[in-house]
Structure formats: C-alpha cells, structure tokens
C-alpha cells in the first residue's frame, strides 16, 4: 500500500520550502520531492530575495541564512550603444535590520538552507526524486507518481511548486505550454572578485550590497535588460530576454551575455574578475493574464509554476513564491480540518492571494508585459536619443548656450515623434510604480 | 573561491574571456547515460524554423548537414526549458533528467 501524507509538495524552491515549513510547523505530515541532488541545485535567480514573508516565517532569518549582502544601493541605468545615464539611489537606513527585506542570495546555497529549516520543522525532504505524474480518483488528484520503485505516494492535497518549467501543471490540465512571449530567458554568470574590490568598486561598506539594473541597449537594441548584483565575494551578472524576441531575431543567448559584459559601462565593473559558473533559467513574466488556473480538486499551484512573478520594474518573484507557499499551506491546514480537499475548498488559496499584495500587484501591473512588447523604441531609439541629448548638452564648445539648446531641441524633435513619446511615457507608469 | 588577484596591477586587467565550452566546463553536471531531451526527428526535418538551434543558452542543438538531422548534446543542458517553449513543431519531448542527474549548480 502507498504511503499517505497530509500534503505532498513538488519542488524545494522558495514556494515549496515556505509551504513545507508552515505545514510542518503546524504539525501536518508533509513530504517534499526535489529532483536535484540537493535543494537549490537546479535553481537560479538574478539574485535578489525580497524577504518580508520569510521574516515572518523565520524571524531574523538573516542571522543564520546564507544571504550574501543586504541591498542598500540601487542603480537604474540607461545604456546607449556606448554610453550610459543612470539614477543612483543609496539609502543608508536600509543597513538597519530588517535590511529593507532585500538581500542578494545564491540560490544553490539559500534554498538548501531553507529546505533544511523545513526539515528541522518536521517535513520529510526527499532529494533526487522526480515526480512524473499524478494519481487520480475521478479527476481528483490524490497523490503523485515518483520515478522510483514503489513510487506511488498519496496525500490529501498536492502543492505543485515545480518552477518556471512546470511540466506538471500542464500534465494536471491546468495550462497549455506557455507562449514564447510570456517567458523570459535569463542567462547569468557568477564572477568572483575579492570582497574589498567589490566594496570599493560599488561604494559599499560592511555587508551592504548593490543592485544595478541596465535598460535600453543592453542586448543590441532588442527588448531585454541586464543586471549586476553584488554578492559577498562575487557578482551575479546577467541578462534577460523574452524567448519570442530571441526566436524572432535569431539571437543566441550565449552571445548576448558576452555582448552585455563588453559594454564600456559594464566591462569596467567586471575588471579582474574570474568566471566561476554559467547558468540559465526561465522566468514566467507573462503577468496576470498569462497565469494558469491555480487550483483543482486536490491540487494547488505555487510560485513560478503559478506564473506568480511581478513583471514590472520591481521584478519580484521569490517573495510572491513564499507568500503563495504560506497561503497554500494555510489552505491545506483548513481543508484537512474540514476533510474537504475539493477545488471549492482549495479556492480559499486564490482568495488569500487576491487579498494580499500577490494578486493585487499582479493585477496592478497586468499590462506591463504588453506595454514593453509594443514599444520597441524603448530599447533602441529612446536610449540612443537620450544619450545623444546628454552628449550635446555636456559637449564643451564655443557655441553659445542658446545655440546649443536650439540644436538640442531640433535634433530631438527630428528623431523622436513627440506624440508617441508622450503616449509611451504615459503607459510606462504602469511598469514603474 | 580562489583569489582572482593576479599580476602586478590587481583587479585592473579586463575580465577573463571564456568560450561557451569553457564556461560549461565550470558547471557541474552529473551526466546520465541516456538523453532527457527526445526529438521527433521527422518533425525536425520538416521544421523550417528550428528555433532550438538559436534559443539554447548552452547550444546543445546542432544541425548536422551531412546526415541530415539535429544532434542533441544533452550532457550540457542547463535545464532551463527554453527549447521546449520555443519549439514550434512540438518535436521536443522534454523530460526531467533522472533524479540527481543533470545540472547541479554550486552558486545558482
């Protein structure tokens, strides 16, 4: 006879671990299947963890968790082909606990720690275990099939937290294969530098960290962006580009990250570095309208598997994942009390998401992906023109300031249609705040 | 992590250059004996797009003109899943590698 648990969780990332921790802490019997050698071994993020939820689950977690740096400095930078204009924000108050709940992390280390916490709370974590499908009873999901001998395991509910490439949510019939325009491919390198060099170069002290986001011409004028995040003694350097854009323009991801690293404003930040690791991961950035159905009888979708990524400038994913994990756990706890794991009962999960920042923000920024798709000039013409304006403005010459500014106006008007610029700026507010 | 400071002007020389193959050499893979990426080669022959040849960050898909077919170096697969999303003909049967096999990030 198959083993039976109150809850089965597939995937030991932020969503799965948060759910497991919460369920186990409440005395529920919970088993987590993770296909990697250890939790985190398949996982990658740009590298910023927003931790409001984690800090509620495990107060002052930063004292023990393998976080790299707390983010005090944020830099938003517009690149033209060879120049840069940036907004640099340094908030020293973020150096005080709870460190603005934003930390750089390396997921292979962080997720491993989080899974251990769930294990210590009483969850059973099984690694190297691939879940291939579900056990059903009249369409209701009652368990999972694990790729191992005697791998049939039953539970009241299954929480699916198998990440961006969620084969299982398709198998459960909750969604079709995601469209290429809804998925971002992130490619990242870990570049090591001595701690002192990082702190000098990025103007940091103590455990402070910097998050540098690059917009405009990061990818040779195609839609997408770049980033550099500081870890303790290495940098996370990477790019993100919609899969549809790569596909339509024949862009090879390995070449794009190389080109980004060679931009004059980027390469100087990487000097003396050594590449330690290369990786790639998808991010579901289709926003609210691309989300799958999140529940069915006996099943709840969490985190990236549920498409829970805020696709605005905030770029939040892990916090939404953890929130969804906690809500899923609470829902399963209530369902067990009532002995009802039907979709109607599990839809309390969706209600919790709706009443929280998770779906409020997903809805607030629902148009962000479409706005970006429809304004390709954001990645080419606008940054080029902005930097050209700045170049003219700062060029030292014997022309009078009146002449210079006259030329500025003429040059800008000629290249950027004003009406479209205003329209785009108006729409951009839906991405920015 | 080893100390990257080398030479007389520490930290001033450009970032080291590495080819894709060299970068993949830095990644830890536990390689299984069979591929977890199964192609329907008939569909691939009829496919005019062949997005897989472009989309893969570790370039595991290669078109071999002589045969002709697409070969898959699944050993270097980072398991991002982009090929599955990009493949228009549905020719890629993307399975998770055997438990514990495949890419194993140290940093992530």
Coordinates of C-alpha atoms in Angstrom, one line a residue:
Chain A
X1 CA 0.0 0.0 0.0
X2 CA 1.2 3.5 -0.9
X3 CA 2.4 5.9 1.8
X4 CA 0.0 8.6 2.8
X5 CA 0.6 12.2 3.9
X6 CA -1.5 15.2 4.7
X7 CA 0.3 17.1 1.9
X8 CA 2.8 16.4 -0.9
X9 CA 4.9 19.2 -2.2
X10 CA 6.7 19.0 -5.5
X11 CA 9.8 21.2 -5.7
X12 CA 12.1 22.5 -2.9
X13 CA 12.4 26.2 -4.0
X14 CA 11.2 29.2 -2.1
X15 CA 7.5 28.3 -2.6
X16 CA 7.8 24.7 -1.8
X17 CA 10.0 25.3 1.2
X18 CA 7.8 28.0 2.6
X19 CA 4.8 25.7 2.3
X20 CA 6.7 22.8 3.8
X21 CA 7.9 24.9 6.7
X22 CA 4.5 26.2 7.5
X23 CA 2.7 22.8 7.2
X24 CA 5.3 21.0 9.3
X25 CA 5.3 23.7 11.9
X26 CA 1.6 23.2 12.3
X27 CA 2.1 19.5 12.9
X28 CA 0.9 18.3 9.4
X29 CA 2.6 15.3 7.8
X30 CA 4.3 16.6 4.7
X31 CA 6.7 15.2 2.2
X32 CA 8.7 17.3 -0.3
X33 CA 10.1 15.8 -3.6
X34 CA 13.0 17.6 -5.1
X35 CA 14.6 16.3 -8.3
X36 CA 18.0 17.8 -7.7
X37 CA 20.9 16.3 -5.9
X38 CA 20.1 18.9 -3.1
X39 CA 17.5 21.6 -2.8
X40 CA 18.7 24.6 -4.9
X41 CA 20.9 22.6 -7.2
X42 CA 18.6 23.2 -10.2
X43 CA 17.6 26.7 -9.1
X44 CA 18.7 30.1 -10.2
X45 CA 17.5 33.7 -9.8
X46 CA 19.0 37.0 -10.7
X47 CA 19.8 37.1 -7.2
X48 CA 17.7 39.4 -5.1
X49 CA 15.5 37.9 -2.4
X50 CA 12.7 40.0 -1.0
X51 CA 12.1 38.6 2.4
X52 CA 9.0 40.1 4.1
X53 CA 7.3 36.7 4.2
X54 CA 10.4 34.8 5.2
X55 CA 11.0 37.2 8.1
X56 CA 7.5 36.4 9.3
X57 CA 8.1 32.7 9.0
X58 CA 11.6 32.7 10.5
X59 CA 12.1 36.0 12.4
X60 CA 15.6 37.5 11.9
X61 CA 16.5 34.7 9.4
X62 CA 19.4 36.7 8.2
X63 CA 21.3 35.8 11.3
X64 CA 21.6 32.2 10.2
X65 CA 20.6 32.1 6.5
X66 CA 23.3 32.2 3.8
X67 CA 22.4 35.7 2.5
X68 CA 25.1 37.5 0.6
X69 CA 24.6 41.2 1.1
X70 CA 21.7 43.5 2.1
X71 CA 20.8 45.8 -0.8
X72 CA 21.3 49.5 0.1
X73 CA 22.2 50.8 -3.3
X74 CA 20.1 50.6 -6.4
X75 CA 21.1 51.9 -9.7
X76 CA 18.9 52.2 -12.8
X77 CA 20.9 52.8 -15.8
X78 CA 20.0 53.5 -19.4
X79 CA 22.6 52.3 -21.9
X80 CA 23.0 53.5 -25.4
X81 CA 25.4 51.6 -27.7
X82 CA 28.5 53.1 -25.9
X83 CA 27.2 55.5 -23.2
X84 CA 25.2 55.5 -20.0
X85 CA 22.9 57.7 -18.0
X86 CA 21.9 56.5 -14.5
X87 CA 19.9 57.1 -11.4
X88 CA 21.8 56.0 -8.4
X89 CA 20.0 55.6 -5.1
X90 CA 21.8 54.9 -1.8
X91 CA 19.7 54.5 1.3
X92 CA 21.8 54.0 4.4
X93 CA 18.7 53.3 6.6
X94 CA 18.5 50.0 4.7
X95 CA 21.6 49.0 6.6
X96 CA 19.5 48.5 9.7
X97 CA 17.5 45.4 10.4
X98 CA 15.4 44.1 8.8
X99 CA 17.6 45.5 6.0
X100 CA 14.7 46.6 3.9
X101 CA 14.0 42.9 3.4
X102 CA 16.1 42.8 0.3
X103 CA 19.2 40.6 0.2
X104 CA 21.3 39.2 -2.6
X105 CA 21.4 35.4 -2.5
X106 CA 22.9 32.5 -4.4
X107 CA 20.1 30.0 -4.7
X108 CA 22.1 26.8 -4.6
X109 CA 23.1 27.9 -1.1
X110 CA 20.0 29.7 0.1
X111 CA 17.4 27.1 -1.0
X112 CA 19.5 24.3 0.6
X113 CA 19.3 26.2 3.9
X114 CA 15.6 26.9 3.6
X115 CA 14.8 23.2 2.9
X116 CA 16.9 22.3 6.0
X117 CA 14.8 24.6 8.1
X118 CA 11.6 22.9 6.8
X119 CA 13.2 19.5 7.5
X120 CA 14.1 20.6 11.1
X121 CA 10.4 21.7 11.5
X122 CA 9.4 18.2 10.6
X123 CA 9.0 18.0 6.9
X124 CA 10.3 15.0 5.0
X125 CA 12.6 16.2 2.2
X126 CA 13.4 13.6 -0.5
X127 CA 16.0 14.7 -3.0
X128 CA 16.9 13.1 -6.3
X129 CA 13.2 12.3 -6.7
X130 CA 11.4 13.2 -9.9
X131 CA 7.7 13.4 -9.9
X132 CA 6.4 12.3 -13.3
X133 CA 2.6 12.4 -12.8
X134 CA -0.4 12.2 -10.6
X135 CA -2.5 9.6 -9.1
X136 CA -6.2 10.5 -9.6
X137 CA -9.5 9.3 -8.5
X138 CA -12.4 10.5 -10.6
X139 CA -10.4 13.5 -11.9
X140 CA -9.5 14.4 -8.3
X141 CA -5.7 14.4 -7.6
X142 CA -4.9 12.1 -4.7
X143 CA -1.2 11.7 -5.0
X144 CA 1.9 11.6 -7.2
X145 CA 3.9 9.1 -9.1
X146 CA 7.6 9.4 -8.3
X147 CA 10.2 7.9 -10.6
X148 CA 11.4 5.2 -8.2
X149 CA 10.4 1.8 -7.1
X150 CA 7.1 1.8 -5.2
X151 CA 6.9 5.5 -6.0
X152 CA 3.2 6.0 -5.5
X153 CA 2.5 8.4 -2.7
X154 CA -0.9 9.6 -1.6
X155 CA -2.0 12.8 0.2
X156 CA -5.0 15.0 1.0
X157 CA -3.5 17.7 -1.3
X158 CA -0.6 18.2 -3.6
X159 CA 1.2 21.6 -3.7
X160 CA 2.9 22.0 -7.0
X161 CA 5.9 24.2 -6.8
X162 CA 8.0 22.8 -9.6
X163 CA 9.1 26.1 -11.0
X164 CA 9.1 28.1 -14.3
X165 CA 9.3 25.0 -16.5
X166 CA 6.3 23.4 -14.8
X167 CA 5.7 20.2 -16.8
X168 CA 3.4 19.0 -14.1
X169 CA 0.9 21.9 -14.3
X170 CA 0.4 21.0 -17.9
X171 CA 0.0 17.4 -17.1
X172 CA -2.6 18.3 -14.5
X173 CA -4.5 20.1 -17.3
X174 CA -4.3 23.5 -15.6
X175 CA -2.5 25.1 -18.5
X176 CA -1.1 24.7 -22.1
X177 CA 2.5 25.1 -22.8
X178 CA 3.4 28.8 -22.1
X179 CA 3.8 31.1 -25.1
X180 CA 7.3 32.2 -26.0
X181 CA 6.4 35.9 -25.4
X182 CA 5.4 35.0 -21.8
X183 CA 8.7 33.6 -20.9
X184 CA 12.0 35.4 -20.3
X185 CA 15.2 33.5 -20.6
X186 CA 17.7 34.6 -18.0
X187 CA 21.4 33.9 -18.5
X188 CA 23.8 34.6 -15.8
X189 CA 27.5 34.3 -14.8
X190 CA 29.0 34.2 -11.3
X191 CA 32.1 36.4 -11.4
X192 CA 34.3 36.3 -8.4
X193 CA 36.2 39.3 -7.1
X194 CA 37.8 39.9 -3.7
X195 CA 35.4 41.3 -1.2
X196 CA 37.5 44.5 -0.8
X197 CA 37.4 45.1 -4.6
X198 CA 33.6 44.7 -4.7
X199 CA 33.1 47.1 -1.8
X200 CA 35.5 49.7 -3.3
X201 CA 34.1 49.4 -6.8
X202 CA 30.5 49.6 -5.8
X203 CA 30.9 52.0 -3.0
X204 CA 29.7 49.7 -0.2
X205 CA 30.7 49.0 3.4
X206 CA 30.1 46.2 5.8
X207 CA 27.5 43.8 4.4
X208 CA 26.0 46.4 2.1
X209 CA 25.1 45.4 -1.4
X210 CA 24.2 47.0 -4.8
X211 CA 21.6 46.1 -7.4
X212 CA 22.4 47.5 -10.8
X213 CA 19.7 47.2 -13.4
X214 CA 20.5 48.1 -17.0
X215 CA 17.9 49.1 -19.6
X216 CA 18.0 50.4 -23.1
X217 CA 20.6 49.0 -25.4
X218 CA 21.7 46.1 -23.3
X219 CA 21.0 43.5 -25.9
X220 CA 22.0 45.3 -29.1
X221 CA 18.7 47.2 -29.3
X222 CA 16.4 44.3 -28.7
X223 CA 13.9 44.1 -25.8
X224 CA 15.5 42.9 -22.6
X225 CA 17.7 44.0 -19.8
X226 CA 20.9 43.4 -17.9
X227 CA 21.9 43.3 -14.3
X228 CA 24.8 43.2 -11.9
X229 CA 24.1 42.2 -8.3
X230 CA 26.9 42.1 -5.6
X231 CA 27.3 39.0 -3.5
X232 CA 29.8 38.6 -0.6
X233 CA 32.8 37.8 -2.9
X234 CA 31.3 37.5 -6.3
X235 CA 29.0 39.3 -8.7
X236 CA 25.8 37.9 -10.4
X237 CA 26.0 39.3 -13.9
X238 CA 23.3 38.5 -16.4
X239 CA 20.7 39.3 -19.0
X240 CA 17.0 38.6 -19.5
X241 CA 15.3 38.5 -22.9
X242 CA 11.8 37.2 -23.9
X243 CA 12.1 33.9 -25.7
X244 CA 9.9 35.3 -28.5
X245 CA 12.5 38.0 -29.1
X246 CA 15.4 35.6 -29.2
X247 CA 13.5 33.4 -31.6
X248 CA 12.2 36.1 -34.0
X249 CA 15.6 37.8 -34.3
X250 CA 17.9 34.7 -34.2
X251 CA 19.7 35.9 -31.1
X252 CA 21.9 33.4 -29.3
X253 CA 21.7 33.9 -25.5
X254 CA 25.4 33.0 -25.0
X255 CA 26.4 35.8 -27.4
X256 CA 24.0 38.3 -25.8
X257 CA 25.6 38.0 -22.3
X258 CA 29.0 38.3 -23.8
X259 CA 28.0 41.5 -25.6
X260 CA 26.4 42.9 -22.4
X261 CA 29.6 42.2 -20.5
X262 CA 31.6 44.1 -23.1
X263 CA 29.6 47.3 -23.0
X264 CA 32.0 50.0 -21.8
X265 CA 29.9 50.8 -18.8
X266 CA 29.7 47.2 -17.8
X267 CA 33.1 45.8 -18.5
X268 CA 34.8 48.3 -16.2
X269 CA 32.8 46.9 -13.3
X270 CA 33.9 43.4 -14.0
X271 CA 37.7 44.0 -14.3
X272 CA 39.9 41.4 -12.7
X273 CA 37.0 39.0 -12.3
X274 CA 37.0 35.3 -12.8
X275 CA 34.1 33.4 -14.1
X276 CA 33.0 30.8 -11.7
X277 CA 29.7 29.5 -13.1
X278 CA 27.4 29.9 -16.1
X279 CA 23.7 29.2 -15.8
X280 CA 20.3 29.8 -17.4
X281 CA 16.7 29.8 -16.2
X282 CA 13.3 30.9 -17.4
X283 CA 11.2 33.5 -15.7
X284 CA 7.4 33.5 -16.3
X285 CA 6.8 37.2 -17.0
X286 CA 3.5 36.9 -18.8
X287 CA 1.9 38.7 -15.9
X288 CA -1.7 38.3 -14.7
X289 CA -3.3 37.4 -18.0
X290 CA -0.9 34.6 -18.6
X291 CA -1.5 32.9 -15.3
X292 CA -2.9 29.4 -15.3
X293 CA -5.8 28.2 -13.2
X294 CA -4.2 27.8 -9.7
X295 CA -6.3 25.0 -8.2
X296 CA -8.2 21.9 -9.0
X297 CA -9.5 19.1 -6.8
X298 CA -6.6 18.1 -4.6
X299 CA -4.1 20.4 -6.2
X300 CA -2.6 23.9 -5.6
X301 CA -0.1 25.7 -7.9
X302 CA 2.5 28.0 -6.2
X303 CA 5.4 30.3 -7.2
X304 CA 6.8 30.3 -10.7
X305 CA 4.6 27.3 -11.6
X306 CA 1.6 29.5 -11.0
X307 CA 3.1 32.4 -13.0
X308 CA 3.5 34.5 -9.8
X309 CA 6.1 37.0 -10.9
X310 CA 5.5 40.7 -10.8
X311 CA 6.7 41.7 -14.3
X312 CA 7.1 45.5 -13.5
X313 CA 10.3 47.3 -12.7
X314 CA 10.1 45.7 -9.2
X315 CA 10.9 42.3 -10.6
X316 CA 9.6 40.4 -7.6
X317 CA 9.4 36.7 -7.7
X318 CA 10.7 34.9 -4.6
X319 CA 8.6 37.0 -2.2
X320 CA 5.4 36.1 -4.2
X321 CA 6.6 32.5 -4.3
X322 CA 7.0 32.3 -0.5
X323 CA 3.7 34.1 0.1
X324 CA 1.9 31.7 -2.2
X325 CA 3.6 28.8 -0.4
X326 CA 2.4 30.0 3.0
X327 CA -1.2 30.6 1.7
X328 CA -1.2 27.2 0.1
X329 CA -0.1 25.7 3.4
X330 CA -2.8 27.6 5.4
X331 CA -5.4 26.4 2.9
X332 CA -4.4 22.8 3.2
X333 CA -4.4 23.0 7.0
X334 CA -8.0 24.4 6.9
X335 CA -9.0 21.8 4.3
X336 CA -7.7 19.0 6.4
X337 CA -9.8 20.2 9.4
X338 CA -12.9 20.1 7.3
X339 CA -11.9 16.9 5.5
X340 CA -12.5 18.7 2.2
X341 CA -9.8 19.0 -0.5
X342 CA -12.1 19.8 -3.3
X343 CA -11.4 22.7 -5.7
X344 CA -14.1 24.7 -4.0
X345 CA -12.3 24.3 -0.6
X346 CA -8.8 24.9 -2.1
X347 CA -10.0 28.1 -3.8
X348 CA -9.6 29.7 -0.4
X349 CA -6.0 29.9 -1.6
X350 CA -6.9 32.1 -4.5
X351 CA -8.9 34.3 -2.2
X352 CA -5.9 34.7 0.1
X353 CA -3.7 35.6 -2.9
X354 CA -6.3 38.1 -4.0
X355 CA -6.4 39.8 -0.6
X356 CA -2.7 40.1 -0.5
X357 CA 0.0 42.0 -2.4
X358 CA 0.5 39.0 -4.6
X359 CA -2.6 39.3 -6.8
X360 CA -3.1 43.0 -6.1
X361 CA 0.3 43.7 -7.7
X362 CA -0.1 41.1 -10.4
X363 CA -3.3 42.9 -11.4
X364 CA -1.8 46.4 -11.0
X365 CA 0.9 45.5 -13.4
X366 CA -1.0 43.3 -15.7
X367 CA -0.3 45.4 -18.7
X368 CA 3.4 45.7 -18.2
X369 CA 4.4 42.8 -20.5
X370 CA 2.2 44.0 -23.3
X371 CA 3.4 47.6 -23.0
X372 CA 7.0 46.5 -23.3
X373 CA 6.2 44.4 -26.3
X374 CA 4.5 47.3 -28.1
X375 CA 7.2 49.9 -27.5
X376 CA 10.4 48.5 -29.1
X377 CA 11.8 52.0 -29.3
X378 CA 12.4 51.8 -25.5
X379 CA 15.3 49.5 -26.2
X380 CA 16.9 51.4 -29.1
X381 CA 15.8 54.8 -30.3
X382 CA 15.0 56.3 -26.9
X383 CA 18.2 55.4 -25.2
X384 CA 20.2 56.5 -28.2
X385 CA 18.4 59.8 -28.4
X386 CA 18.6 60.4 -24.6
X387 CA 22.3 59.8 -24.6
X388 CA 22.7 62.0 -27.7
X389 CA 20.9 64.8 -25.9
X390 CA 23.1 64.4 -22.9
X391 CA 26.2 64.3 -25.1
X392 CA 25.2 67.5 -26.8
X393 CA 24.4 69.1 -23.5
X394 CA 27.7 68.3 -22.0
X395 CA 29.9 68.9 -25.1
X396 CA 32.2 71.8 -24.4
X397 CA 32.4 74.2 -27.4
X398 CA 32.4 77.8 -28.2
X399 CA 28.8 77.9 -29.3
X400 CA 26.6 80.0 -27.1
X401 CA 24.2 78.1 -24.7
X402 CA 21.3 79.4 -26.7
X403 CA 22.7 77.9 -29.9
X404 CA 23.4 74.6 -28.1
X405 CA 19.9 74.3 -26.7
X406 CA 18.3 75.2 -30.1
X407 CA 20.3 72.4 -31.7
X408 CA 19.3 70.1 -28.9
X409 CA 15.6 70.7 -29.5
X410 CA 15.9 70.4 -33.3
X411 CA 17.9 67.2 -33.0
X412 CA 15.5 65.6 -30.6
X413 CA 12.3 66.6 -32.4
X414 CA 13.6 65.3 -35.7
X415 CA 14.1 61.8 -34.4
X416 CA 11.6 61.1 -31.7
X417 CA 7.9 61.6 -32.6
X418 CA 6.6 63.7 -29.7
X419 CA 3.1 62.3 -29.6
X420 CA 4.3 58.7 -29.5
X421 CA 6.9 59.6 -26.8
X422 CA 4.2 61.1 -24.6
X423 CA 2.0 58.1 -25.2
X424 CA 4.8 55.7 -24.3
X425 CA 5.8 57.7 -21.2
X426 CA 2.2 57.7 -20.1
X427 CA 2.0 53.9 -20.5
X428 CA 5.3 53.4 -18.8
X429 CA 3.8 54.5 -15.5
X430 CA 2.2 51.1 -15.5
X431 CA 5.6 49.5 -15.4
X432 CA 7.4 51.8 -13.0
X433 CA 5.1 52.3 -10.0
Chain B
X1 CA 36.7 30.5 -4.1
X2 CA 40.3 31.1 -5.2
X3 CA 41.8 34.6 -5.2
X4 CA 41.5 36.2 -8.7
X5 CA 44.2 38.8 -7.9
X6 CA 46.9 38.1 -10.4
X7 CA 49.8 40.1 -11.9
X8 CA 51.2 43.4 -11.0
X9 CA 48.0 45.5 -11.1
X10 CA 45.4 43.6 -9.2
X11 CA 41.9 44.0 -10.4
X12 CA 42.7 46.2 -13.4
X13 CA 43.0 43.7 -16.2
X14 CA 39.8 43.0 -18.1
X15 CA 37.5 40.2 -17.1
X16 CA 38.9 36.9 -18.3
X17 CA 37.5 35.7 -21.7
X18 CA 36.0 32.3 -21.9
X19 CA 34.3 30.4 -24.7
X20 CA 30.9 28.9 -24.1
X21 CA 32.6 25.4 -24.0
X22 CA 35.0 26.7 -21.3
X23 CA 32.1 28.2 -19.3
X24 CA 30.1 25.0 -19.5
X25 CA 33.2 23.2 -18.2
X26 CA 32.8 25.2 -15.0
X27 CA 29.3 23.9 -14.4
X28 CA 28.9 20.7 -12.6
X29 CA 26.9 18.1 -14.5
X30 CA 26.1 14.6 -13.4
X31 CA 25.7 13.0 -16.8
X32 CA 23.2 10.2 -17.3
X33 CA 23.7 7.6 -20.0
X34 CA 20.6 8.5 -21.9
X35 CA 19.3 11.8 -23.1
X36 CA 16.4 13.5 -21.3
X37 CA 15.6 15.5 -24.5
X38 CA 13.9 13.3 -27.0
X39 CA 13.5 14.7 -30.5
X40 CA 10.9 13.6 -33.0
X41 CA 13.4 13.7 -35.9
X42 CA 10.7 13.5 -38.6
X43 CA 9.1 16.7 -37.3
X44 CA 12.6 18.3 -37.1
X45 CA 13.3 17.6 -40.8
X46 CA 10.0 19.2 -41.8
X47 CA 10.6 22.2 -39.5
X48 CA 11.6 25.4 -41.2
X49 CA 12.2 27.5 -38.1
X50 CA 14.5 25.3 -36.0
X51 CA 14.4 27.7 -33.0
X52 CA 16.3 25.1 -30.9
X53 CA 19.4 25.9 -32.9
X54 CA 19.3 29.5 -31.7
X55 CA 17.5 29.5 -28.3
X56 CA 19.6 27.2 -26.2
X57 CA 22.0 29.0 -23.9
X58 CA 24.4 26.1 -23.9
X59 CA 23.9 25.4 -27.6
X60 CA 23.2 21.7 -27.2
X61 CA 21.3 21.5 -30.5
X62 CA 23.4 21.3 -33.7
X63 CA 22.3 20.8 -37.2
X64 CA 24.4 18.2 -39.0
X65 CA 24.1 18.8 -42.7
X66 CA 25.6 15.5 -43.8
X67 CA 23.1 13.2 -42.1
X68 CA 20.8 15.4 -42.1
X69 CA 19.5 15.8 -38.6
X70 CA 19.7 17.7 -35.3
X71 CA 22.0 16.3 -32.7
X72 CA 21.5 16.9 -29.1
X73 CA 24.4 17.2 -26.7
X74 CA 22.1 16.8 -23.7
X75 CA 25.2 16.4 -21.4
X76 CA 25.5 20.2 -21.3
X77 CA 21.8 21.0 -20.8
X78 CA 21.2 23.7 -18.2
X79 CA 17.5 22.5 -17.9
X80 CA 16.1 26.0 -18.5
X81 CA 13.4 24.6 -20.7
X82 CA 13.6 27.4 -23.3
X83 CA 13.8 24.9 -26.2
X84 CA 10.5 23.4 -25.2
X85 CA 8.8 26.8 -25.2
X86 CA 10.5 27.9 -28.5
X87 CA 9.9 24.7 -30.5
X88 CA 7.0 25.4 -32.8
X89 CA 6.6 21.9 -34.1
X90 CA 6.3 20.2 -30.7
X91 CA 9.2 17.9 -31.6
X92 CA 11.0 18.1 -28.3
X93 CA 9.8 15.7 -25.6
X94 CA 11.4 17.4 -22.6
X95 CA 11.7 15.1 -19.6
X96 CA 13.3 15.9 -16.3
X97 CA 16.6 14.0 -16.0
X98 CA 16.8 11.1 -13.7
X99 CA 16.7 12.2 -10.0
X100 CA 20.0 13.7 -9.0
X101 CA 21.3 13.8 -12.6
X102 CA 21.8 16.7 -14.9
X103 CA 22.9 20.2 -14.0
X104 CA 23.9 20.8 -10.3
X105 CA 24.6 24.5 -9.6
X106 CA 27.2 25.4 -6.9
X107 CA 26.1 29.0 -6.8
X108 CA 22.8 29.2 -8.8

